[in-house]
PDB file of C-alpha atoms in Angstrom:
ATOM      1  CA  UNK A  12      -5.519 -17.790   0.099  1.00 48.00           C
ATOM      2  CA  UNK A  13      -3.578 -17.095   2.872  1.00 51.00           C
ATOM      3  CA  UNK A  14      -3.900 -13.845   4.950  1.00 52.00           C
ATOM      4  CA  UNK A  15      -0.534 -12.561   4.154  1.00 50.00           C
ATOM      5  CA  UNK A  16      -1.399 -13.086   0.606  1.00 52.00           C
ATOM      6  CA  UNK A  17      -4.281 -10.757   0.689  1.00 52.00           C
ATOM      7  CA  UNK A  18      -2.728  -7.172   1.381  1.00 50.00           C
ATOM      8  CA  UNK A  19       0.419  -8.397  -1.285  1.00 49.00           C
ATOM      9  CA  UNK A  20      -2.199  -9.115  -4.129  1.00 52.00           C
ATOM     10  CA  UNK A  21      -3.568  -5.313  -3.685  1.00 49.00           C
ATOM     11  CA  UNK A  22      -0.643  -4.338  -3.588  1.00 48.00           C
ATOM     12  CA  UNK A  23       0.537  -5.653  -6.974  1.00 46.00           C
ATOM     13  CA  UNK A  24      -3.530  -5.079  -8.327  1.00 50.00           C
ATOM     14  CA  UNK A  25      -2.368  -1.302  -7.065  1.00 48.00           C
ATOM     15  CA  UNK A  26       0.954  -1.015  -8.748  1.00 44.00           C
ATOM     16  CA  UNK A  27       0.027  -2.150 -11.784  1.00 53.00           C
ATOM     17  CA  UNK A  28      -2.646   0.458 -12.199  1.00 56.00           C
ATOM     18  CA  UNK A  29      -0.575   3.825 -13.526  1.00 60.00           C
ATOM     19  CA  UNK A  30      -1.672   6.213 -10.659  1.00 68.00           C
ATOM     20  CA  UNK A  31      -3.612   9.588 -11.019  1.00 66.00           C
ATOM     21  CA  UNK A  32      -2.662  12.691  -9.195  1.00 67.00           C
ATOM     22  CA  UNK A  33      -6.576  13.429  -9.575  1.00 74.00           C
ATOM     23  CA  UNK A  34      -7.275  10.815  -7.146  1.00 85.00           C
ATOM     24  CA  UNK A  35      -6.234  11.396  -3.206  1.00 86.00           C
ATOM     25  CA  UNK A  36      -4.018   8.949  -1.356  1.00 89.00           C
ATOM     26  CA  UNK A  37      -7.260   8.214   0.682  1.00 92.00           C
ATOM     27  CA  UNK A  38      -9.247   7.212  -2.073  1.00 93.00           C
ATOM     28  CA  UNK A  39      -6.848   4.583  -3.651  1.00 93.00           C
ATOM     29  CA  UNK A  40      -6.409   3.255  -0.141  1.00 94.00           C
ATOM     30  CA  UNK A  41      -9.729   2.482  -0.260  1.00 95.00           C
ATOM     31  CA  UNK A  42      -9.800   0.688  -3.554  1.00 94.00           C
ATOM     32  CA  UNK A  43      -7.093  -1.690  -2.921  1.00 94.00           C
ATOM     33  CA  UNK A  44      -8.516  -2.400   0.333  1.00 95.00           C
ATOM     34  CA  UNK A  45     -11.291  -4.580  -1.857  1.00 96.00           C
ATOM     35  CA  UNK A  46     -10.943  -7.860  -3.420  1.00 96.00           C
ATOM     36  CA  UNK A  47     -12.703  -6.684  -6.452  1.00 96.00           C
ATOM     37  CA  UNK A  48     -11.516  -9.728  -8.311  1.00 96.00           C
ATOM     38  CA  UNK A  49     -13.580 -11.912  -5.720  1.00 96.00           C
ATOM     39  CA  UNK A  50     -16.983 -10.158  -5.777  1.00 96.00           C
ATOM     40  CA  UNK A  51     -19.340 -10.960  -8.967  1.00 95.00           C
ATOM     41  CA  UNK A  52     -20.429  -7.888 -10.690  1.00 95.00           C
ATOM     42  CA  UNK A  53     -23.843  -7.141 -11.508  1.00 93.00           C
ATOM     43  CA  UNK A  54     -22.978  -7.657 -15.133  1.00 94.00           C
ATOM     44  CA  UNK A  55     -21.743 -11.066 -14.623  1.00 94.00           C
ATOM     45  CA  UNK A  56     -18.088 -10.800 -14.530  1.00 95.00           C
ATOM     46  CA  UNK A  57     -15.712 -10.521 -11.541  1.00 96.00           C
ATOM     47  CA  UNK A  58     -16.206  -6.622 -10.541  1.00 96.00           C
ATOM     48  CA  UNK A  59     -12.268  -5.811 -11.235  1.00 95.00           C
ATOM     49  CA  UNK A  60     -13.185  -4.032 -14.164  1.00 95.00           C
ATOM     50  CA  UNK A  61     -15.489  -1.967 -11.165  1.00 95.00           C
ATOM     51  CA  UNK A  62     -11.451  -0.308  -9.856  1.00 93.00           C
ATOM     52  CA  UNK A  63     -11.650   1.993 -13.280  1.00 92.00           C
ATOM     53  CA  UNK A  64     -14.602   3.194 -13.283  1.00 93.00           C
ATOM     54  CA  UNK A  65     -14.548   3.862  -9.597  1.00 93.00           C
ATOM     55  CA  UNK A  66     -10.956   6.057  -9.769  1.00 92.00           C
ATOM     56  CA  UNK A  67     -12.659   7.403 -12.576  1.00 91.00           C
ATOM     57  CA  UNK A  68     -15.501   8.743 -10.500  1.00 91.00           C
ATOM     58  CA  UNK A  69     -13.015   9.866  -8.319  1.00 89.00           C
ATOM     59  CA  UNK A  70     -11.066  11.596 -11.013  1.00 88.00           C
ATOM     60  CA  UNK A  71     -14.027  14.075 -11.207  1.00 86.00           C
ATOM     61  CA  UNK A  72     -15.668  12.127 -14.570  1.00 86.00           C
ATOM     62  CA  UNK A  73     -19.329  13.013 -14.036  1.00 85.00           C
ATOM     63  CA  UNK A  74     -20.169  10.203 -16.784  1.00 90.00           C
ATOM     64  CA  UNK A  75     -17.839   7.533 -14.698  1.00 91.00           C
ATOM     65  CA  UNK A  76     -20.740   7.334 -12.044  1.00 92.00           C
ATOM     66  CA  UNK A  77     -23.918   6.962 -14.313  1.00 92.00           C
ATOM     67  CA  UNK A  78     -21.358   4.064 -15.744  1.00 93.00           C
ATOM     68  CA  UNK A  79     -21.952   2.062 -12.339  1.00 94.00           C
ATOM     69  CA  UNK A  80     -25.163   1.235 -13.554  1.00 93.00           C
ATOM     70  CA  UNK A  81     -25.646  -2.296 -14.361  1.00 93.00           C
ATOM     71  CA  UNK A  82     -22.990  -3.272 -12.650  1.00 95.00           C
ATOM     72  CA  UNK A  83     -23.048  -1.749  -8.869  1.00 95.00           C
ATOM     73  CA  UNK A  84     -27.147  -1.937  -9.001  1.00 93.00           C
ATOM     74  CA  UNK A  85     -29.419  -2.342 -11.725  1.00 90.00           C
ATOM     75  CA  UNK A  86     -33.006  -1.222 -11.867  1.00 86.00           C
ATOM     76  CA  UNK A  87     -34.296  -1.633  -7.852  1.00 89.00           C
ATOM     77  CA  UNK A  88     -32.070  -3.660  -6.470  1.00 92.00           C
ATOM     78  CA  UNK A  89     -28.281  -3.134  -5.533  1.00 94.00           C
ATOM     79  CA  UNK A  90     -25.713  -5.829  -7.297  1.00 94.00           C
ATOM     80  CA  UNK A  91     -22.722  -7.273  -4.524  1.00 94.00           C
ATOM     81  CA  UNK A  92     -19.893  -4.533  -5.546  1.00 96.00           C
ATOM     82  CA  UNK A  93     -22.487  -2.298  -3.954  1.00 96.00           C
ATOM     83  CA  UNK A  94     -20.791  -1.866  -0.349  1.00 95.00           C
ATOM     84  CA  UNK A  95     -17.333  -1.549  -1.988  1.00 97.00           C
ATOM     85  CA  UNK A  96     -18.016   0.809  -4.486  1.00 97.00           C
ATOM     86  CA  UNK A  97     -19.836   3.038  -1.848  1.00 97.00           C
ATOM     87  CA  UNK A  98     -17.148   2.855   0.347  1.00 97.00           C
ATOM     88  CA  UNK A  99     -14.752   4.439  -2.861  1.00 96.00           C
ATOM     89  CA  UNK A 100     -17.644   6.615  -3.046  1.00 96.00           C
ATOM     90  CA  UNK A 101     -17.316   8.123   0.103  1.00 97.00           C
ATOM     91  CA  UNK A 102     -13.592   8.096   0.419  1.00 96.00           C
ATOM     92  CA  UNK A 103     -14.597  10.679  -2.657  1.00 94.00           C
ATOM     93  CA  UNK A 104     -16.992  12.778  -0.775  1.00 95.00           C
ATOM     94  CA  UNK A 105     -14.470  12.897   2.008  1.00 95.00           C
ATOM     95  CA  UNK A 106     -11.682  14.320   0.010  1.00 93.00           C
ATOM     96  CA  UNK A 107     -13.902  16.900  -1.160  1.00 89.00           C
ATOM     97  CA  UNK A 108     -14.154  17.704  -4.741  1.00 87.00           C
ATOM     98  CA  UNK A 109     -13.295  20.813  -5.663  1.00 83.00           C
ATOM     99  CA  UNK A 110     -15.770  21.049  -8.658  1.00 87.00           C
ATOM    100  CA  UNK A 111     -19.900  21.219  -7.951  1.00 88.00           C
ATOM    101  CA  UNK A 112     -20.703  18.905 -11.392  1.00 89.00           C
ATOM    102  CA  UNK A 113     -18.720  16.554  -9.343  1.00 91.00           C
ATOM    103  CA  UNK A 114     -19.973  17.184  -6.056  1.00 92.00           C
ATOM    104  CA  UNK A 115     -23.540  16.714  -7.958  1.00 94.00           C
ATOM    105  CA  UNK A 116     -22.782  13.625  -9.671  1.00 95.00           C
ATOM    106  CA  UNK A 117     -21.524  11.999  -6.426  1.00 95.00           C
ATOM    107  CA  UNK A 118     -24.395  12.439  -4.150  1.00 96.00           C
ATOM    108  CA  UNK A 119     -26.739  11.750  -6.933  1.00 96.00           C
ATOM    109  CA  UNK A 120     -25.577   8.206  -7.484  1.00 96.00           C
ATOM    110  CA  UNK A 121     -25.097   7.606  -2.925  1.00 97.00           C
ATOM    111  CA  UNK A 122     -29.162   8.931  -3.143  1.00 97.00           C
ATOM    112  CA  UNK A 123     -29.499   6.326  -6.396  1.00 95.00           C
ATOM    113  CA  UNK A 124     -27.977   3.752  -3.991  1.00 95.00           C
ATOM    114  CA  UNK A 125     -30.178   4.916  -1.003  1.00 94.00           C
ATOM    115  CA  UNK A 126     -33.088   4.497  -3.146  1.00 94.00           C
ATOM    116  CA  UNK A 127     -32.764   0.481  -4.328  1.00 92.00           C
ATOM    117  CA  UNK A 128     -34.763  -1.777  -2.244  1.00 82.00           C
ATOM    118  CA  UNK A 129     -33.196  -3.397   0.130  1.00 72.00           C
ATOM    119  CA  UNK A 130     -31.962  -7.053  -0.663  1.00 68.00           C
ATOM    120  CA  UNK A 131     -32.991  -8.804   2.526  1.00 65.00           C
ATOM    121  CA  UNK A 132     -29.453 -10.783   3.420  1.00 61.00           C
ATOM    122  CA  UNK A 133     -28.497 -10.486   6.818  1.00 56.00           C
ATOM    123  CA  UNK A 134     -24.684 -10.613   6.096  1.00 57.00           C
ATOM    124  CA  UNK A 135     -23.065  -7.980   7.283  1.00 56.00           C
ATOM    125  CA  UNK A 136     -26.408  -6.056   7.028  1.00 74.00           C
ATOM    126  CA  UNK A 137     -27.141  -7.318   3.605  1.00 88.00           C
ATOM    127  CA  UNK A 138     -26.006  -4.951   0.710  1.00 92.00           C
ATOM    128  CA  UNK A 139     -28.406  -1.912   1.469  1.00 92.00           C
ATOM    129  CA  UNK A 140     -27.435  -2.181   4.950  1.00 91.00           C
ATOM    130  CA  UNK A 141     -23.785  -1.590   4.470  1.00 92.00           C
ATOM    131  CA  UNK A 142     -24.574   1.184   1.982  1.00 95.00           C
ATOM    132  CA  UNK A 143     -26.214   3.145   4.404  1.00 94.00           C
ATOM    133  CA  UNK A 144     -23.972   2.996   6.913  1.00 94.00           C
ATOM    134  CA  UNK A 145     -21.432   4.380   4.749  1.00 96.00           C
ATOM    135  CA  UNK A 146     -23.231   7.005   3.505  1.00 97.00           C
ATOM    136  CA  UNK A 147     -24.316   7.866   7.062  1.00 96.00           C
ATOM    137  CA  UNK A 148     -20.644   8.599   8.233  1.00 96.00           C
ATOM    138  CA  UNK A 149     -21.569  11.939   5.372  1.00 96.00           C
ATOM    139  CA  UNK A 150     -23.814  13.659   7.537  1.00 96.00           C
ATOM    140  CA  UNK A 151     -21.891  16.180   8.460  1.00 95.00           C
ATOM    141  CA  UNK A 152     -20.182  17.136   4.717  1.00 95.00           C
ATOM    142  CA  UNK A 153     -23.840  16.689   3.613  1.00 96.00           C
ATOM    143  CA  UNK A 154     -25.204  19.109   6.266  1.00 96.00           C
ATOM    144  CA  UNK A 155     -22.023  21.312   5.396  1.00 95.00           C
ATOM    145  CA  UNK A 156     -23.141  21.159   1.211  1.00 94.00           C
ATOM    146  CA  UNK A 157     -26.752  22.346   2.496  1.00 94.00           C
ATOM    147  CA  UNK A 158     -25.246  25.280   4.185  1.00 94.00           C
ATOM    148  CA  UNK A 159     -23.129  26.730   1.464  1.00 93.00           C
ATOM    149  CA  UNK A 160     -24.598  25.942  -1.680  1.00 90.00           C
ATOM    150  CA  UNK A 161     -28.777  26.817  -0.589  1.00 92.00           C
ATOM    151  CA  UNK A 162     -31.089  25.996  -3.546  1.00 92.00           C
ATOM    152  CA  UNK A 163     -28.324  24.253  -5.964  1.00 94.00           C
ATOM    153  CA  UNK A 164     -28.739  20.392  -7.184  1.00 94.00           C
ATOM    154  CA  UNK A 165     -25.714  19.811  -4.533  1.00 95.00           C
ATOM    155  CA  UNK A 166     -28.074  20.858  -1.676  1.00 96.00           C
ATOM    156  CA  UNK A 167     -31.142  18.965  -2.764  1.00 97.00           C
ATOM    157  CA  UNK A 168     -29.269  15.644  -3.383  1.00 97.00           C
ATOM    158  CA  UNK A 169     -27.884  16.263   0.001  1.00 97.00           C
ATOM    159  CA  UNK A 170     -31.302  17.204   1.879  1.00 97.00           C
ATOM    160  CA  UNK A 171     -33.143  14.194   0.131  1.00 97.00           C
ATOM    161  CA  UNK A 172     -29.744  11.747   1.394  1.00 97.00           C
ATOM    162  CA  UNK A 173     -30.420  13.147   5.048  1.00 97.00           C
ATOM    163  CA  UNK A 174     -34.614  13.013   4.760  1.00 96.00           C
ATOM    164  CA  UNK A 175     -33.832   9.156   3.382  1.00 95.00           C
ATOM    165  CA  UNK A 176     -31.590   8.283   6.060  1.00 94.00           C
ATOM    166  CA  UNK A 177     -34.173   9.731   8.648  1.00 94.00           C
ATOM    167  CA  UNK A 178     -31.973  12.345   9.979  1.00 94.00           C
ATOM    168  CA  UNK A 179     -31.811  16.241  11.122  1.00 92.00           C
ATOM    169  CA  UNK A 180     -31.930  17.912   7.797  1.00 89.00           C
ATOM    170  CA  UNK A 181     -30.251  21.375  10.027  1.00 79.00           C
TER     171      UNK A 181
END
C-alpha cells in the first residue's frame, strides 16, 4: 500500500462508521489513526471489529471495556491491538468523562493492562512497553483523580497506576 493510500482508507473506515456525539473529536482521531484491519486480534481475527468496542468504551459503556478481554490481552499476557487500543484509551481519559462508573471502568482496564507480563519484543518497546508509555502521559489527570475523589475506586485505580509505573503517588 502506498502512503497516500493509508490516511484515505481511514478516512473511508471513518465515514462509514455513523458517528457518536458521545465520543470527542480527539478520540475518533485517534481510532482512525490505526490500521486496525492490519493488526491480528487476540481472538484470531483482524482487530477491526476492536474500532466498536473501543468508541464504545469511549461512549461511557462500562461493559464495552471488560469486552476487550480476549481480544486486547487475555489472561497474563497483552494480545498486538494492545498499544492501539491504549492509545483510544487514553485519548478517553484525556477528554475526561464526565461520569465516575466511567472514570472507574477506564483506569481499571489501563491498571489490567499495566498488570500483564510483559511480552519481551523489542519492537517499538514490545507491547507492554508501548502501553506504559501511554498510560504514563496520565500522570497528571491520575494525580488530579487522587486529589478530588480521596477514598473512591477512581482514586485507588489511579494510586495503584502511579505505584505500578514507579512514580510520585502526590
Amino acid at each position: 500500500m502506498r502512503g497516500s493510500e493509508k490516511p484515505q482508507r481511514a478516512l473511508r473506515r471513518q465515514s462509514a462508521v455513523p458517528r457518536s456525539p458521545l465520543v470527542p473529536d480527539s478520540v475518533e482521531a485517534e481510532i482512525a489513526r490505526h490500521d486496525w484491519e492490519a493488526i491480528e486480534c487476540g481472538c484470531g481475527r483482524s482487530a477491526g471489529h476492536l474500532e466498536a468496542m473501543v468508541r464504545d468504551a469511549a461512549e461511557g459503556h462500562p461493559a464495552a471495556f471488560r469486552a476487550l478481554e480476549g481480544h486486547v490481552f487475555f489472561v497474563e499476557n497483552l494480545k498486538p491491538p494492545a498499544p492501539a487500543a491504549c492509545a483510544v484509551l487514553m485519548a478517553a481519559w484525556f477528554a475526561r468523562p464526565p461520569r465516575r462508573a466511567t472514570r472507574e471502568e477506564l483506569l481499571r482496564t489501563l491498571l489490567e493492562l499495566l498488570c500483564m507480563r510483559d511480552d519481551g519484543g523489542t519492537h517499538e518497546a514490545g507491547l507492554y512497553g508501548q502501553c506504559a508509555a501511554f498510560i504514563r502521559t496520565g500522570t497528571d489527570g491520575f494525580r488530579h483523580e487522587l486529589a478530588t475523589a480521596p477514598g473512591s475506586g477512581t482514586a485507588e485505580y489511579a494510586k495503584a497506576i502511579l505505584e505500578i509505573l514507579g512514580l510520585p503517588v502526590v
